[in-house]
Amino acid sequence: MEPDADKLVACDIGQLNPTNGKFGKAKQLSFDSGEVKVDTMPLIAQLGRPVQVLPVDLNKDGKTDYLVCEFGYMTGSLSWYENKGNRSWQRHVLRALPGAIKVYIRDEKP
């Protein structure tokens, strides 16, 4: 789980055993009167065994994008999902290989 403004983003791996299936999801959780509420509609669905979903504004447009590590089995990737608004996403593959399990954001200032 990762903090995202006043909510949390949860990474749902979908199926624990290695698979090339796209059963994983990124879900949003909120707090209401001391109870945790899981949003009924996933933020991003059909992910291949995601092991990390990190909220970050990569293109500096003021919208939260997501970096996603999909471990998969024989397939997987490191991708970022650009927020197009209204829960619409454009996927950008940074590396089309399984194996990424953790990403770090570092802003280099000149």
Tab-separated table of C-alpha atoms in Angstrom:
chain	number	residue	atom	x	y	z
A	1	MET	CA	0.000	0.000	0.000
A	2	GLU	CA	1.139	3.517	-0.800
A	3	PRO	CA	-0.258	6.849	0.436
A	4	ASP	CA	-2.025	8.906	-2.231
A	5	ALA	CA	-3.294	12.284	-0.951
A	6	ASP	CA	-5.986	11.442	1.639
A	7	LYS	CA	-6.343	7.816	0.455
A	8	LEU	CA	-4.240	4.694	0.003
A	9	VAL	CA	-3.447	2.789	-3.171
A	10	ALA	CA	-3.348	-0.978	-2.721
A	11	CYS	CA	-1.579	-3.358	-5.046
A	12	ASP	CA	-3.635	-6.540	-5.531
A	13	ILE	CA	-1.325	-9.185	-7.027
A	14	GLY	CA	-4.348	-11.212	-8.180
A	15	GLN	CA	-2.756	-14.649	-8.082
A	16	LEU	CA	0.230	-15.457	-5.897
A	17	ASN	CA	1.657	-18.318	-7.966
A	18	PRO	CA	3.605	-17.304	-11.083
A	19	THR	CA	1.298	-16.788	-14.035
A	20	ASN	CA	1.133	-14.757	-17.215
A	21	GLY	CA	-2.554	-14.032	-16.514
A	22	LYS	CA	-3.700	-10.438	-16.003
A	23	PHE	CA	-5.582	-10.854	-12.709
A	24	GLY	CA	-3.957	-8.024	-10.711
A	25	LYS	CA	-5.406	-4.605	-9.898
A	26	ALA	CA	-4.579	-1.264	-8.371
A	27	LYS	CA	-7.288	-0.350	-5.867
A	28	GLN	CA	-8.044	2.796	-3.922
A	29	LEU	CA	-8.865	2.690	-0.211
A	30	SER	CA	-10.351	5.493	1.857
A	31	PHE	CA	-11.271	6.004	5.486
A	32	ASP	CA	-14.815	6.758	6.599
A	33	SER	CA	-15.696	7.072	10.292
A	34	GLY	CA	-12.750	4.900	11.281
A	35	GLU	CA	-13.536	2.192	8.728
A	36	VAL	CA	-11.488	1.307	5.673
A	37	LYS	CA	-13.527	1.411	2.462
A	38	VAL	CA	-12.316	-0.259	-0.734
A	39	ASP	CA	-13.423	1.502	-3.903
A	40	THR	CA	-15.703	-0.871	-5.830
A	41	MET	CA	-14.055	-0.040	-9.156
A	42	PRO	CA	-10.292	-0.649	-9.450
A	43	LEU	CA	-8.074	2.237	-10.524
A	44	ILE	CA	-6.258	-0.012	-12.996
A	45	ALA	CA	-7.263	-3.595	-13.826
A	46	GLN	CA	-5.797	-6.475	-15.828
A	47	LEU	CA	-2.273	-6.184	-14.437
A	48	GLY	CA	0.144	-9.116	-14.627
A	49	ARG	CA	0.981	-9.963	-10.986
A	50	PRO	CA	1.738	-6.386	-9.901
A	51	VAL	CA	4.070	-6.187	-6.919
A	52	GLN	CA	4.201	-2.399	-6.570
A	53	VAL	CA	1.941	0.459	-7.616
A	54	LEU	CA	3.436	3.866	-6.845
A	55	PRO	CA	1.437	7.122	-7.194
A	56	VAL	CA	3.504	9.955	-8.676
A	57	ASP	CA	2.942	12.849	-11.084
A	58	LEU	CA	5.562	11.886	-13.658
A	59	ASN	CA	4.666	14.387	-16.365
A	60	LYS	CA	4.013	17.306	-13.973
A	61	ASP	CA	0.464	17.945	-15.209
A	62	GLY	CA	-1.076	17.990	-11.715
A	63	LYS	CA	-2.702	14.540	-12.089
A	64	THR	CA	-1.592	11.412	-10.247
A	65	ASP	CA	0.041	8.868	-12.540
A	66	TYR	CA	1.146	5.387	-11.421
A	67	LEU	CA	4.402	3.483	-11.784
A	68	VAL	CA	3.652	-0.255	-11.865
A	69	CYS	CA	6.006	-3.219	-11.425
A	70	GLU	CA	4.415	-6.312	-12.992
A	71	PHE	CA	6.425	-9.409	-12.152
A	72	GLY	CA	4.336	-11.930	-14.113
A	73	TYR	CA	5.964	-15.247	-14.904
A	74	MET	CA	7.530	-15.344	-18.352
A	75	THR	CA	6.124	-11.895	-19.054
A	76	GLY	CA	6.037	-8.719	-17.003
A	77	SER	CA	7.052	-5.088	-17.229
A	78	LEU	CA	7.902	-1.804	-15.612
A	79	SER	CA	5.308	0.706	-16.838
A	80	TRP	CA	3.800	4.024	-15.985
A	81	TYR	CA	0.130	4.746	-16.401
A	82	GLU	CA	-0.521	8.321	-17.474
A	83	ASN	CA	-3.667	9.796	-15.965
A	84	LYS	CA	-5.893	11.050	-18.790
A	85	GLY	CA	-8.776	11.927	-16.423
A	86	ASN	CA	-12.044	10.114	-15.616
A	87	ARG	CA	-10.137	6.943	-14.644
A	88	SER	CA	-8.711	6.712	-18.132
A	89	TRP	CA	-5.059	5.668	-18.415
A	90	GLN	CA	-2.442	5.506	-21.124
A	91	ARG	CA	0.156	2.815	-20.506
A	92	HIS	CA	3.817	3.602	-21.236
A	93	VAL	CA	6.131	0.574	-21.063
A	94	LEU	CA	9.544	1.496	-19.695
A	95	ARG	CA	10.928	-2.055	-19.712
A	96	ALA	CA	9.068	-5.013	-21.226
A	97	LEU	CA	10.647	-7.713	-19.058
A	98	PRO	CA	9.593	-9.345	-15.783
A	99	GLY	CA	11.685	-8.777	-12.692
A	100	ALA	CA	11.026	-5.239	-11.445
A	101	ILE	CA	9.840	-5.512	-7.842
A	102	LYS	CA	10.545	-2.038	-6.419
A	103	VAL	CA	10.896	1.454	-7.881
A	104	TYR	CA	12.120	4.653	-6.281
A	105	ILE	CA	11.280	8.198	-7.300
A	106	ARG	CA	14.110	10.694	-7.189
A	107	ASP	CA	13.800	14.233	-8.467
A	108	GLU	CA	17.137	15.571	-9.658
A	109	LYS	CA	17.360	19.337	-9.280
A	110	PRO	CA	19.993	21.154	-11.396
